[in-house]
């Protein structure tokens, strides 16, 4: 895991080298003051040569100014290194999520994913900056300070060093405790975020059912669990900080008592004693630094572990080796013995076979839960077939790159999703490089022109999150305009006009009929009147394709389609 972590330093190796080098020099300069103090007290002070003492102090000031400049470099460029690595990890996690299939999103909460890409990596920048740098410098400073202490008084240095193993053992013990605590901390914050995201997304339903108190009670449970986890985490940190603080102060008192004894019995000079006290403080500094890293390390690594778990989630649907990029397709579709199941168990679809010729419009109707939407979702490979194959123009869709396959298929879904932005941005999502005229043309064909003209900001009207400022029919028309702009050779219309009023629906049906000319179209419909002009109708039920034929043929057969038709129009 550490090898994978350090791989993120590679693009910034020179930044790391500069930061690391400056930190080492700054740490070495910290050792200069105790030695200088020793010389001033023992050598210069007895001489009474004030000018030399001032010159020595000025030289020391220059050293500290240089040290201050180095600390600036370490603080700014070190954090820049950490932020760059953190940003790379966030980008990598976001890019990976884009490749995951619908199945992954079916089984994972949005709040959990957001938490993994934000909170989990919050401290990774600090670890990337302080982790290797602080540990190396701490060990180096510890060694340097101890070496100088040995030269001043080796007996006192060894006596001081005896307590270090206890501090290290203590830090390792609490590190393990904090690692477990932070793993639970990230799980709880993910649940917390999921609860908030779920509530905000469904606030209209919450208020419509007057269930605000119910939601507040559920939120309180997550909030309290999160609070308790944080308290446990910080209790472990507090014990670590408290016991370490007592041991460090005990060392300082020990040095003070023993050093005084050595001075009284002439084993140390007064200058050596002062230098040793200062060196002991420098000696304890790295221990505190290591302790700080050990406090931050479990939090950062727990987040990195969850980040790695996300990256190791392999996409269910991805390009095959040797998959070809297809510029355009004619639109001859063939389903051959296709089976599919969402989870291990009974398949939702079994041995489905049918063909759609180029330019043909085929409607899929039938009772809910029969698999109509699933059949269409398999075509752009939103899900992967469990068995059988689907071909376009004789090419297995798994032998096409996902990008080229989906570029040739347009989907207008029943559940319209619009991005937080303007009408222009949402229409242009169908063709990112579209011109102004192309956007207007798409809006006209989707019967949106009059609506846009009435708005003060026209195409630049802000529609709010998920298009909340638009009516259901307006959102559906905007979605259809997006499809007109994409202009693909294959269309999937999943109840594309379900949210429109009768007058607008008729106009859109005419527009869709125009768009369907020369294009292969799959239409999922519950309102049977909307698919009267389909070339063929497939009646889908739990047993598969139960009936097939034109509207008139199926009515004459008086089968499942006939029963559905009577249920809608003869009540």
Phi, psi and omega in degrees: 000319179295325177297318178295323180295313183289343176298335181285350177281339190306313181294345185238033186297324181289323176297319178295318181297315179299311181298314183295317181296315179297322179295321179294314180297317179298320179294321179294322180295332179298332181282350185288323187297312178302320179294319179296318179298320178301313181294320181296313183290315186274328186253313187274321183299317179297334182284334181072014180276091186300320184295321180291321178298316179298317179298320179294319180292324177296319177299321178294323178298319178300318179299319181287329174295316176299318179297320178298318178296319178295321179295325176298313180300315182296316183292311185286305185288331176295315178290328175298318176301312181297318180294319178299316180294317178299317179296320178298319180293318179298316181296318181296319180293319179295315179299322181292320180299326180298335184269349184284151186277171178302328182301319179299314182289334175297329188255002181230139180283144179300316181300323178294318180293317178299318180297320180294329182269353181238283187299321183299331183257011184299322184259002184292328178295321178294319178295317181298323180280304190276332186307284183294323182296308184293322180295315181296313183293323179298314179296318180295314180294319178301313180295315181297313180297318180294321178299316178293322177297323177297322181290333181278309179203101188292328179295313181293325179297315181292319178299321180292324186288339186303327185281347185300313179304325178296319179295318180294315178300318179298315181296318179296319180299311182289332177298317179295319179298316183289327179299315178294320181295319182287330175299315177292325179302314182290326176295317181291322179291330176293317177297320180299312179296321180297320179296315180295314181298319181295319181291314182295319180296326184253025186299329180292322177292318180303310183287328179296326179264004181054041183255030181300317182295320177301315179293322179295322178294318179295319178297319181299324178298311179296320181296318180292320178297317179297319180298315181296320179297318178296321179296318178299315180300312183285338174293318176298316179297321181295317177300316180300310182296319184293310182294320179297320180298316180297317181294320180295318179292327177297322177296316180300316179294320179300315179296319181297314182292310182293321179296320177299318179298317180295323180292315181300320182265022170062023176273347178219148172277165180296322178295319178296321179298315179298315180298320182294320178299315179295318178295326179294325176292319176295323179297323180281335180305308178301327178295318176295323179296315178298319179298320179295318178297319181294330176290319183280327185306310182300323181293313180294317183288326176298319177294319180294324179297316179291326176297317178295321178300319179295315181294331181278357175285106184285139176297137176291329183238121177207169181296134172290158173295127180084010178298142185257148176269122182256120182294309180212156179236158176281322176111021174276113186250140178220123172262123183237108177050047185279130174234152181203142172220141180289319177232174177297129181144209183292130182289146175283322176241143179216121175053049178276126179223127172194164180230148177232124181279160177305130177081358182275145175252117181242128179259142176247119180230169178145175181298154177299144178087004181280341177109018182298309180295322180297318178304316181288325179293337179286334184295312176275010180061040169294329170231157180262138178298144177281323179209162181083195182207157174236131179238150171237121184056034178083358180259127176301130183299338178285346177267001174258149173293147181301318183298315182288327177297309184287337176295331183267001181236130176251136182235122170252109188269157178295318179268097186286132173244126177241146181275152176292109183174207182261168175300317180303312183296322181288323176291316183294349178297338177287337178203099192298332182262019184297145176277168178302316182295321179295322178295316179296320180298317178296320179296319180297314184292338177266012177063037181251352188302313183297320178299313182296319181296331181283340182279139182302322183261004176055230180297338182270015177291130180281128187258357178080173182296129182058024178070033187297338182275358179253154174285169179300317180294321179294320177296319180295319180293322178297320177298320179291322177300320178300323180286322176302321182291321179295320173056057184275161178285341178237132180242140169238117181247104182263091183052048190295339182245017188294333185262011185261150175289168188301315183294313180293323180301318180297319180293319180292320177303319178295317179295318179293324177297320178295316180294328184286343182300124179078002181240148176279128186230128171253124183242123172263125185219141169254329176274104191293339180293336184282350183239026179301324186267009178295144178296323178213154176235129174255125178264113186258131173225185182296341179271354180119217178277104186276324181217159179208137178160186177279173180303312183294318181298317182290324176296320180293328181293334178058040178259218182300317179299317179300319180293319177297320181295315180295322180298327181278323193242357182239022179280000000 
